[in-house]
Tab-separated table of C-alpha atoms in Angstrom:
chain	number	residue	atom	x	y	z
A	7	MET	CA	-7.848	7.854	32.683
A	8	LEU	CA	-7.230	10.924	30.490
A	9	THR	CA	-10.151	13.160	30.024
A	10	LEU	CA	-10.486	15.873	27.489
A	11	ASP	CA	-12.509	18.830	27.675
A	12	PHE	CA	-12.555	21.174	24.564
A	13	ALA	CA	-15.434	23.638	25.931
A	14	PHE	CA	-12.663	26.527	26.649
A	15	LEU	CA	-12.089	26.888	23.202
A	16	THR	CA	-14.517	29.538	22.516
A	17	PRO	CA	-14.563	31.982	19.722
A	18	ALA	CA	-13.493	34.611	21.953
A	19	VAL	CA	-10.568	32.472	23.096
A	20	ILE	CA	-9.953	31.607	19.650
A	21	SER	CA	-10.044	35.223	18.336
A	22	GLY	CA	-7.720	36.244	21.272
A	23	TYR	CA	-5.181	33.725	21.424
A	24	ILE	CA	-4.837	31.497	18.057
A	25	VAL	CA	-5.722	34.326	14.948
A	26	LYS	CA	-3.089	36.269	15.853
A	27	GLY	CA	-0.615	33.723	15.823
A	28	PHE	CA	-2.213	31.898	12.600
A	29	ILE	CA	-1.900	35.115	10.560
A	30	PHE	CA	1.578	35.377	11.474
A	31	SER	CA	2.395	31.764	10.361
A	32	LEU	CA	0.562	32.515	6.981
A	33	GLN	CA	2.615	35.766	6.726
A	34	LEU	CA	5.940	33.809	7.561
A	35	THR	CA	5.068	31.151	4.937
A	36	LEU	CA	3.935	33.380	2.293
A	37	ILE	CA	6.863	35.916	2.713
A	38	ALA	CA	9.423	33.368	2.931
A	39	MET	CA	7.926	31.490	-0.012
A	40	LEU	CA	8.042	34.488	-2.317
A	41	GLY	CA	11.444	35.797	-0.764
A	42	GLY	CA	13.044	32.447	-1.188
A	43	ILE	CA	11.825	31.698	-4.515
A	44	ILE	CA	12.858	34.993	-5.785
A	45	LEU	CA	16.418	34.586	-3.957
A	46	GLY	CA	16.671	31.034	-4.720
A	47	THR	CA	15.980	31.593	-8.666
A	48	LEU	CA	19.237	33.811	-8.231
A	49	LEU	CA	21.241	31.634	-6.821
A	50	ALA	CA	20.134	28.880	-9.178
A	51	LEU	CA	21.309	31.206	-12.139
A	52	MET	CA	24.494	31.916	-10.656
A	53	ARG	CA	25.334	28.399	-10.121
A	54	LEU	CA	24.278	27.412	-13.788
A	55	SER	CA	26.320	30.359	-15.017
A	56	SER	CA	29.998	29.680	-16.539
A	57	LYS	CA	31.865	32.158	-14.563
A	58	PRO	CA	33.630	30.947	-10.871
A	59	TRP	CA	33.174	34.191	-9.051
A	60	LEU	CA	29.293	33.416	-9.102
A	61	ILE	CA	29.302	29.878	-8.838
A	62	LEU	CA	31.440	29.653	-6.127
A	63	PRO	CA	29.510	31.782	-3.530
A	64	ALA	CA	26.330	30.628	-4.559
A	65	ALA	CA	27.163	26.913	-4.189
A	66	GLY	CA	28.996	27.379	-0.983
A	67	TYR	CA	26.163	29.558	0.443
A	68	VAL	CA	23.430	26.695	-0.757
A	69	ASN	CA	25.635	24.021	0.439
A	70	THR	CA	25.873	25.575	4.009
A	71	MET	CA	22.334	26.502	4.378
A	72	ARG	CA	21.554	22.763	3.557
A	73	SER	CA	23.909	21.161	5.915
A	74	VAL	CA	22.894	22.999	9.263
A	75	PRO	CA	19.478	22.422	11.135
A	76	LEU	CA	16.862	25.177	10.444
A	77	VAL	CA	16.229	25.776	14.163
A	78	MET	CA	19.895	26.594	14.889
A	79	VAL	CA	19.923	29.127	12.052
A	80	ILE	CA	16.610	30.618	13.659
A	81	LEU	CA	18.444	30.714	17.014
A	82	TRP	CA	22.084	32.247	15.636
A	83	PHE	CA	20.658	34.871	13.364
A	84	PHE	CA	18.442	35.998	16.108
A	85	LEU	CA	21.291	36.215	18.727
A	86	LEU	CA	24.204	37.455	16.409
A	87	ILE	CA	22.005	40.212	14.402
A	88	PRO	CA	21.567	42.636	17.300
A	89	LEU	CA	25.109	42.410	17.876
A	90	VAL	CA	26.254	43.240	14.069
A	91	ILE	CA	23.553	45.938	14.004
A	92	GLY	CA	23.499	47.114	17.375
A	93	ARG	CA	19.550	46.889	18.765
A	94	PRO	CA	17.443	44.020	18.774
A	95	LEU	CA	15.417	43.065	15.599
A	96	GLY	CA	12.294	41.524	17.029
A	97	ALA	CA	11.662	37.796	16.982
A	98	GLU	CA	8.969	37.860	14.299
A	99	VAL	CA	10.992	40.288	11.667
A	100	SER	CA	14.057	38.014	12.745
A	101	ALA	CA	12.149	34.606	12.075
A	102	ILE	CA	11.080	36.348	8.477
A	103	ILE	CA	14.633	37.178	7.227
A	104	THR	CA	15.934	33.703	8.519
A	105	PHE	CA	13.001	31.665	6.892
A	106	THR	CA	13.546	33.601	3.366
A	107	LEU	CA	17.389	32.894	3.652
A	108	PHE	CA	17.023	29.704	4.421
A	109	GLU	CA	14.120	28.386	2.159
A	110	ALA	CA	16.218	30.148	-0.443
A	111	ALA	CA	18.874	27.234	-0.560
A	112	TYR	CA	16.023	25.014	-0.909
A	113	TYR	CA	14.097	26.762	-3.530
A	114	SER	CA	17.405	27.248	-5.552
A	115	GLU	CA	17.950	23.603	-5.889
A	116	ILE	CA	14.472	23.153	-7.052
A	117	MET	CA	15.034	25.865	-9.852
A	118	ARG	CA	18.218	24.872	-10.675
A	119	ALA	CA	16.378	21.395	-11.457
A	120	GLY	CA	13.823	23.389	-13.493
A	121	ILE	CA	16.076	25.452	-15.342
A	122	GLN	CA	18.441	22.245	-16.481
A	123	SER	CA	15.068	20.633	-17.827
A	124	ILE	CA	14.585	23.124	-20.225
A	125	SER	CA	16.697	22.220	-23.440
A	126	ARG	CA	19.493	24.295	-24.581
A	127	GLY	CA	17.822	24.540	-28.063
A	128	GLN	CA	15.253	26.808	-26.438
A	129	VAL	CA	17.970	28.992	-25.141
A	130	ALA	CA	19.681	28.984	-28.595
A	131	ALA	CA	16.328	30.129	-30.056
A	132	GLY	CA	15.933	32.983	-27.584
A	133	TYR	CA	19.662	34.204	-28.570
A	134	ALA	CA	18.776	33.550	-32.342
A	135	LEU	CA	16.280	35.741	-32.147
A	136	GLY	CA	18.308	38.670	-30.577
A	137	MET	CA	17.436	38.472	-27.172
A	138	SER	CA	20.036	39.152	-24.435
A	139	TYR	CA	20.666	36.557	-21.464
A	140	ARG	CA	18.367	38.234	-19.122
A	141	GLN	CA	15.416	38.590	-21.794
A	142	THR	CA	16.111	34.820	-22.997
A	143	MET	CA	16.280	33.943	-19.274
A	144	GLY	CA	12.704	36.098	-17.998
A	145	LEU	CA	10.831	35.370	-21.068
A	146	ILE	CA	11.816	31.949	-22.233
A	147	VAL	CA	13.506	29.601	-19.622
A	148	LEU	CA	12.253	30.973	-16.318
A	149	PRO	CA	8.630	30.486	-17.426
A	150	GLN	CA	8.978	27.093	-18.444
A	151	ALA	CA	11.029	25.935	-15.703
A	152	PHE	CA	8.858	27.967	-13.076
A	153	ARG	CA	5.831	26.022	-14.491
A	154	ASN	CA	7.349	22.519	-14.632
A	155	MET	CA	8.504	23.139	-11.014
A	156	LEU	CA	5.322	24.423	-9.582
A	157	PRO	CA	4.280	21.017	-7.762
A	158	VAL	CA	7.692	20.756	-6.158
A	159	LEU	CA	7.663	24.467	-5.444
A	160	LEU	CA	4.337	24.149	-3.626
A	161	THR	CA	5.227	20.938	-1.620
A	162	GLN	CA	8.489	22.595	-0.430
A	163	THR	CA	6.084	25.404	0.696
A	164	ILE	CA	4.130	22.914	2.469
A	165	ILE	CA	7.118	22.059	4.453
A	166	LEU	CA	7.902	25.611	4.897
A	167	PHE	CA	4.639	25.729	6.632
A	168	GLN	CA	5.039	22.905	8.963
A	169	ASP	CA	8.700	24.443	9.780
A	170	THR	CA	7.234	27.924	10.843
A	171	SER	CA	6.367	26.173	14.292
A	172	LEU	CA	10.234	26.089	15.052
A	173	VAL	CA	9.988	29.987	15.548
A	174	TYR	CA	9.470	28.466	19.155
A	175	ALA	CA	12.981	28.439	19.738
A	176	ILE	CA	13.051	32.570	19.577
A	177	GLY	CA	9.699	32.985	21.095
A	178	ALA	CA	7.706	34.598	18.031
A	179	TYR	CA	3.916	34.419	18.092
A	180	ASP	CA	2.868	32.024	15.757
A	181	LEU	CA	-0.299	29.490	15.041
A	182	LEU	CA	1.693	27.170	17.677
A	183	LYS	CA	2.673	29.802	20.258
A	184	GLY	CA	-1.131	31.047	20.388
A	185	PHE	CA	-2.268	27.339	21.178
A	186	GLU	CA	0.402	26.788	23.549
A	187	ILE	CA	-0.253	30.108	25.422
A	188	ALA	CA	-4.156	29.115	25.792
A	189	GLY	CA	-3.434	26.079	26.887
A	190	LYS	CA	-1.368	27.319	29.812
A	191	ASN	CA	-4.127	29.938	30.841
A	192	PHE	CA	-6.958	27.529	30.793
A	193	ASN	CA	-4.532	24.764	32.027
A	194	ARG	CA	-5.613	22.462	29.256
A	195	PRO	CA	-2.480	21.948	27.202
A	196	VAL	CA	-3.150	18.332	25.917
A	197	GLU	CA	-6.298	19.530	24.174
A	198	THR	CA	-4.876	22.721	22.821
A	199	TYR	CA	-1.586	20.894	21.199
A	200	LEU	CA	-4.362	18.203	20.034
A	201	VAL	CA	-6.017	20.798	18.171
A	202	ALA	CA	-2.802	22.423	16.859
A	203	ALA	CA	-1.530	19.081	15.408
A	204	VAL	CA	-4.890	18.455	13.730
A	205	LEU	CA	-5.168	22.161	12.261
A	206	TYR	CA	-1.542	21.692	10.835
A	207	PHE	CA	-2.515	18.289	9.603
A	208	VAL	CA	-5.857	19.568	7.821
A	209	ILE	CA	-3.949	22.262	6.346
A	210	SER	CA	-0.755	20.611	5.124
A	211	PHE	CA	-2.877	17.608	4.072
A	212	SER	CA	-5.397	19.668	1.983
A	213	LEU	CA	-2.516	21.600	0.372
A	214	SER	CA	-1.027	18.528	-0.685
A	215	MET	CA	-3.702	17.337	-2.354
A	216	LEU	CA	-4.223	20.375	-4.286
A	217	VAL	CA	-0.647	19.971	-5.540
A	218	LYS	CA	-1.552	16.370	-6.448
A	219	LYS	CA	-4.670	17.680	-8.682
A	220	LEU	CA	-2.398	20.695	-10.333
A	221	GLN	CA	0.545	17.893	-11.148
A	222	GLN	CA	-2.218	15.858	-12.997
A	223	ARG	CA	-3.411	18.938	-14.831
A	224	ILE	CA	0.256	20.275	-15.733
A	225	ALA	CA	0.909	16.825	-17.042
A	226	ILE	CA	-1.967	16.892	-19.409
A	227	ILE	CA	-1.047	20.372	-20.694
A	228	ARG	CA	2.472	19.805	-21.378
B	24	MET	CA	30.459	42.484	-50.330
B	25	PRO	CA	29.072	39.174	-49.846
B	26	MET	CA	26.532	38.671	-47.268
B	27	ILE	CA	28.250	35.673	-45.392
B	28	GLU	CA	31.784	35.551	-45.823
B	29	MET	CA	33.839	32.978	-43.617
B	30	LYS	CA	37.527	33.047	-43.805
B	31	ASN	CA	39.771	30.180	-42.181
B	32	VAL	CA	37.378	29.316	-39.183
B	33	SER	CA	38.670	26.643	-37.031
B	34	LYS	CA	36.949	25.287	-33.751
B	35	TRP	CA	37.922	22.708	-30.740
B	36	TYR	CA	36.132	21.066	-28.177
B	37	GLY	CA	39.312	20.790	-25.890
B	38	GLU	CA	41.654	18.485	-27.632
B	39	PHE	CA	39.077	17.718	-30.601
B	40	ARG	CA	39.187	19.847	-33.625
B	41	VAL	CA	35.499	20.194	-34.891
B	42	LEU	CA	36.237	22.697	-37.582
B	43	THR	CA	39.489	22.978	-39.713
B	44	GLU	CA	40.219	26.222	-42.117
B	45	CYS	CA	36.588	26.519	-43.189
B	46	THR	CA	36.477	29.212	-45.954
B	47	THR	CA	33.417	30.008	-48.101
B	48	GLN	CA	31.288	32.667	-48.620
B	49	VAL	CA	27.095	33.754	-49.614
B	50	GLU	CA	26.548	36.371	-51.781
B	51	LYS	CA	23.532	38.311	-51.612
B	52	GLY	CA	20.220	36.360	-52.975
B	53	GLU	CA	22.408	33.043	-53.084
B	54	VAL	CA	21.040	29.874	-51.586
B	55	ILE	CA	23.723	27.588	-50.501
B	56	VAL	CA	23.564	23.906	-49.369
B	57	VAL	CA	25.737	22.420	-46.702
B	58	CYS	CA	25.910	18.733	-46.856
B	59	GLY	CA	27.858	15.874	-45.721
B	60	PRO	CA	27.642	12.670	-43.549
B	61	SER	CA	26.803	13.245	-39.594
B	62	GLY	CA	29.672	14.544	-37.228
B	63	SER	CA	30.985	16.314	-40.090
B	64	GLY	CA	30.472	19.703	-38.644
B	65	LYS	CA	28.158	21.178	-40.658
B	66	SER	CA	25.722	22.298	-37.839
B	67	THR	CA	28.418	23.684	-35.944
B	68	LEU	CA	29.348	25.549	-38.889
B	69	ILE	CA	25.951	27.079	-39.340
B	70	LYS	CA	25.826	27.956	-35.623
B	71	CYS	CA	29.156	30.079	-36.018
B	72	VAL	CA	27.297	32.119	-38.359
B	73	ASN	CA	25.407	33.941	-35.866
B	74	GLY	CA	27.668	33.414	-33.093
B	75	LEU	CA	25.621	30.600	-31.141
B	76	GLU	CA	28.914	28.557	-31.219
B	77	LEU	CA	32.073	30.350	-30.761
B	78	PHE	CA	35.233	29.472	-33.097
B	79	GLN	CA	38.803	30.256	-31.855
B	80	GLN	CA	40.526	30.844	-35.331
B	81	GLY	CA	39.532	32.733	-38.358
B	82	ASP	CA	36.640	35.370	-38.947
B	83	ILE	CA	33.123	35.304	-40.332
B	84	LEU	CA	31.779	38.562	-41.448
B	85	VAL	CA	28.025	38.947	-41.929
B	86	ASN	CA	27.077	41.768	-43.854
B	87	GLY	CA	30.556	43.244	-43.157
B	88	ILE	CA	29.894	42.830	-39.429
B	89	SER	CA	32.756	40.562	-37.568
B	90	VAL	CA	30.966	37.675	-35.544
B	91	GLY	CA	34.682	37.005	-33.990
B	92	ASP	CA	35.322	40.436	-33.013
B	93	THR	CA	34.462	40.692	-29.050
B	94	LYS	CA	33.315	44.273	-29.538
B	95	THR	CA	30.568	43.304	-31.811
B	96	ASN	CA	27.074	43.545	-30.566
B	97	LEU	CA	26.019	40.023	-31.203
B	98	PRO	CA	22.385	40.419	-29.941
B	99	LYS	CA	22.309	43.123	-32.565
B	100	LEU	CA	23.692	40.983	-35.303
B	101	ARG	CA	21.465	37.832	-34.598
B	102	ALA	CA	18.251	39.655	-34.760
B	103	ARG	CA	18.965	40.363	-38.098
B	104	VAL	CA	19.661	36.656	-39.220
B	105	GLY	CA	16.910	34.245	-39.012
B	106	MET	CA	17.546	30.736	-38.001
B	107	VAL	CA	15.532	27.618	-38.159
B	108	PHE	CA	16.412	24.893	-36.241
B	109	GLN	CA	16.222	21.030	-36.517
B	110	HIS	CA	13.771	20.671	-33.333
B	111	PHE	CA	11.825	23.622	-34.496
B	112	GLU	CA	12.437	25.209	-30.947
B	113	LEU	CA	9.057	27.217	-30.506
B	114	PHE	CA	8.208	28.334	-27.134
B	115	PRO	CA	5.863	25.741	-25.832
B	116	HIS	CA	4.537	28.121	-23.046
B	117	MET	CA	3.103	30.901	-25.722
B	118	THR	CA	0.617	30.977	-28.067
B	119	ILE	CA	1.584	30.746	-31.771
B	120	THR	CA	0.847	34.699	-32.099
B	121	GLU	CA	2.954	35.211	-29.067
B	122	ASN	CA	5.726	33.392	-30.654
B	123	LEU	CA	5.902	35.303	-33.406
B	124	SER	CA	5.500	38.607	-31.752
B	125	ILE	CA	7.804	38.202	-28.714
B	126	ALA	CA	11.028	39.002	-30.393
B	127	GLN	CA	9.458	42.066	-32.666
B	128	ILE	CA	8.157	43.526	-29.451
B	129	LYS	CA	11.361	42.887	-27.147
B	130	VAL	CA	13.848	42.991	-29.160
B	131	LEU	CA	12.743	45.235	-32.307
B	132	GLY	CA	10.868	47.693	-29.923
B	133	ARG	CA	7.757	47.551	-32.122
B	134	SER	CA	4.384	47.662	-30.475
B	135	LYS	CA	2.320	44.801	-29.793
B	136	ASP	CA	-0.307	45.404	-32.376
B	137	GLU	CA	2.048	45.890	-34.831
B	138	ALA	CA	4.005	42.787	-34.174
B	139	THR	CA	0.925	41.074	-34.071
B	140	GLU	CA	-0.173	41.885	-37.249
B	141	ARG	CA	3.126	41.536	-38.797
B	142	GLY	CA	3.286	37.724	-37.223
B	143	LEU	CA	-0.449	37.145	-38.446
B	144	LYS	CA	0.563	38.090	-41.938
B	145	LEU	CA	3.544	35.738	-42.270
B	146	LEU	CA	1.422	33.127	-40.598
B	147	GLU	CA	-1.015	33.507	-43.213
B	148	ARG	CA	1.890	33.094	-45.725
B	149	VAL	CA	2.913	29.615	-44.251
B	150	GLY	CA	-0.783	28.446	-44.705
B	151	LEU	CA	-1.356	28.398	-40.886
B	152	LYS	CA	-3.526	31.467	-39.856
B	153	GLU	CA	-6.250	29.511	-38.209
B	154	GLN	CA	-3.677	28.229	-35.741
B	155	ALA	CA	-2.765	31.638	-34.248
B	156	ALA	CA	-4.183	31.054	-31.143
B	157	LYS	CA	-3.265	27.350	-30.400
B	158	HIS	CA	0.098	26.368	-28.619
B	159	PRO	CA	2.883	24.658	-30.412
B	160	GLY	CA	2.163	21.227	-28.662
B	161	GLN	CA	-1.223	21.489	-30.521
B	162	LEU	CA	0.451	21.750	-33.895
B	163	SER	CA	2.179	18.887	-36.029
B	164	GLY	CA	5.792	18.865	-36.645
B	165	GLY	CA	5.226	20.149	-40.241
B	166	GLN	CA	3.403	22.905	-38.942
B	167	GLN	CA	5.414	23.721	-36.030
B	168	GLN	CA	8.478	24.392	-38.362
B	169	ARG	CA	6.362	26.365	-40.762
B	170	VAL	CA	5.507	28.635	-37.940
B	171	ALA	CA	9.561	28.552	-36.777
B	172	ILE	CA	10.180	29.961	-40.370
B	173	ALA	CA	7.578	32.567	-39.695
B	174	ARG	CA	9.187	33.742	-36.550
B	175	ALA	CA	12.567	33.660	-38.247
B	176	LEU	CA	11.055	36.102	-41.159
B	177	SER	CA	8.970	38.530	-38.518
B	178	MET	CA	12.376	39.814	-37.531
B	179	ASP	CA	12.657	40.806	-41.318
B	180	PRO	CA	16.082	39.189	-41.599
B	181	ILE	CA	19.149	40.019	-44.244
B	182	CYS	CA	19.567	36.180	-44.451
B	183	MET	CA	18.453	33.017	-42.937
B	184	LEU	CA	20.229	29.923	-41.961
B	185	PHE	CA	18.622	26.518	-41.756
B	186	ASP	CA	19.889	23.674	-39.653
B	187	GLU	CA	18.536	20.521	-41.070
B	188	PRO	CA	15.029	21.820	-40.852
B	189	THR	CA	13.619	18.618	-42.009
B	190	SER	CA	15.252	16.036	-40.212
B	191	ALA	CA	13.101	15.707	-37.407
B	192	LEU	CA	9.920	15.523	-39.309
B	193	ASP	CA	8.075	12.330	-40.403
B	194	PRO	CA	8.264	12.070	-44.129
B	195	GLU	CA	4.747	13.144	-45.145
B	196	MET	CA	5.642	16.530	-43.390
B	197	ILE	CA	8.665	17.075	-45.145
B	198	ASN	CA	7.327	18.748	-48.473
B	199	GLU	CA	5.128	21.190	-46.656
B	200	VAL	CA	8.165	22.485	-45.232
B	201	LEU	CA	10.423	22.568	-48.491
B	202	ASP	CA	7.932	24.217	-50.042
B	203	VAL	CA	7.971	27.239	-48.019
B	204	MET	CA	11.628	27.349	-48.414
B	205	VAL	CA	11.716	26.863	-51.819
B	206	GLU	CA	9.453	29.844	-52.241
B	207	LEU	CA	11.528	31.935	-49.873
B	208	ALA	CA	14.584	31.089	-52.183
B	209	GLN	CA	12.733	31.968	-55.357
B	210	GLU	CA	11.807	35.305	-53.673
B	211	GLY	CA	15.680	36.108	-53.523
B	212	MET	CA	15.978	35.506	-49.742
B	213	THR	CA	19.975	34.768	-49.047
B	214	MET	CA	20.125	31.179	-47.430
B	215	MET	CA	22.349	28.977	-46.025
B	216	VAL	CA	21.118	25.437	-45.419
B	217	VAL	CA	22.013	22.358	-43.812
B	218	THR	CA	20.209	19.541	-45.143
B	219	HIS	CA	20.422	16.314	-46.951
B	220	GLU	CA	17.431	16.936	-48.946
B	221	MET	CA	19.326	16.640	-52.207
B	222	GLY	CA	16.102	17.267	-54.125
B	223	PHE	CA	15.852	20.779	-52.451
B	224	ALA	CA	19.291	21.469	-53.297
B	225	HIS	CA	18.660	20.563	-56.696
B	226	LYS	CA	15.758	22.863	-57.267
B	227	VAL	CA	16.875	25.990	-55.600
B	228	ALA	CA	20.695	26.137	-54.655
B	229	HIS	CA	23.240	27.684	-56.238
B	230	ARG	CA	26.133	26.127	-54.619
B	231	VAL	CA	26.540	23.098	-52.683
B	232	VAL	CA	29.186	22.804	-49.805
B	233	PHE	CA	30.613	19.216	-48.783
B	234	MET	CA	31.733	18.813	-45.411
B	235	ASP	CA	33.548	16.146	-43.836
B	236	GLN	CA	35.444	15.539	-40.769
B	237	GLY	CA	35.265	19.209	-40.152
B	238	LYS	CA	36.768	20.384	-43.503
B	239	ILE	CA	34.986	21.819	-46.367
B	240	VAL	CA	35.999	19.263	-49.152
B	241	GLU	CA	33.780	20.560	-51.756
B	242	ASP	CA	32.585	23.977	-52.549
B	243	ASP	CA	31.075	24.054	-56.020
B	244	LYS	CA	28.017	25.227	-58.483
B	245	LYS	CA	25.232	23.078	-58.101
B	246	ASP	CA	25.650	21.319	-61.299
B	247	ALA	CA	29.103	20.848	-61.015
B	248	PHE	CA	28.595	19.208	-57.685
B	249	PHE	CA	25.996	17.127	-58.816
B	250	GLY	CA	27.481	16.246	-61.969
B	251	SER	CA	31.220	15.226	-61.197
B	252	PRO	CA	32.062	15.676	-57.383
B	253	ARG	CA	35.984	15.881	-57.529
B	254	SER	CA	36.482	14.224	-53.985
B	255	GLU	CA	35.798	10.395	-53.446
B	256	ARG	CA	34.062	11.356	-50.052
B	257	ALA	CA	31.362	13.420	-52.080
B	258	GLN	CA	31.064	10.863	-54.786
B	259	GLN	CA	30.376	8.015	-51.928
B	260	PHE	CA	28.056	10.349	-49.884
B	261	LEU	CA	26.097	11.297	-52.863
B	262	SER	CA	25.748	7.741	-54.288
B	263	LYS	CA	24.456	6.514	-50.811
B	264	ILE	CA	22.026	9.275	-50.293
B	265	LEU	CA	20.729	9.325	-53.945
B	266	HIS	CA	20.340	5.637	-54.597
B	267	HIS	CA	17.426	4.893	-52.062
């Protein structure tokens, strides 16, 4: 008979083991989101240009990243980069860079759909007013594409948050790792994994509820 | 020197020829109406004037500057040529005031205050001053098109292009837009207008250009065109749109 005992999870234990990992998980999510959206938007613009020397590398990059399991990218980047630059990068920094590069592929597909959802007439209107390509994109197309795609971008970010737990492969200290170590030290692995699961669920689920609300509001504004 | 001079403009979409040797001109202060059946190339032709559509042969000079020359600074040329679209193309994520001022600020380098003031003045002129803080989606089609005209005017254009400005409007809104255009024409603005509104052509056009299958079939003084179009195609077209 399995008996659960959560008494060991005192505030001291939580702040000692969990908070540090939680902060890193959030950091990783936020940086990879911002970096991924910026890089992804650039990739989307490249793919939507009319120049083959921009389209091909961007398409190749996105398709490659989307065809490889994330955990392998995490591992390979962690193992290969030190060989290239001649010194270890550290699990946390390595994770941040990997996630940004990996998520950019997914965000770029979302931004590509968003840009394509804006009518060509809007682009023509920008050009007709004398705007450059950069101004037309930056002032007219991208803000609208971004607004239309905000719910999808945030949904992808929720997936990203869940996926950050994969950094266990390279031993980075994230939320899950915090629970794992606490579980080991107090010999309560079942309890700690259970609490971790509930925590991931609560955060992800409340965020998706938030996205749903946002979706309704955007639908009304439009 | 004509404001707009088109010389033997031809354009292909792949194998398909959409414009064939189009030649015409618009003098300063002149209003010309371009009409013709759908698919005749009139919208394509007017979009060639400010380089929104590229053409493969011939050339267009706007105020003496070649549109076809690859060395021409197209954004700079376009900034001086106002354009009004069939579907208005206001920017839905901006307020009316922002729609009117954004290009003045970013393209002409005017200060925000100056651009806003100029925009509001033009908004008042098209009778929509009280709508300044709204977004385009909150306005009717006719109101949006009047804002679009004001937006084009805010750039102090040397000429104006209208691409079927009333085709997407409900019938009861057409006149409010045409009124603004008539007023503009009477003030001496150089205008090239693609439209089926023959009442407008009657009232203010100097010349009418009739297109069919990518060719300029007729290019005549207004009275001559309406009095006795020479081509059979134009006669048919006129009898169809005037008799109902």
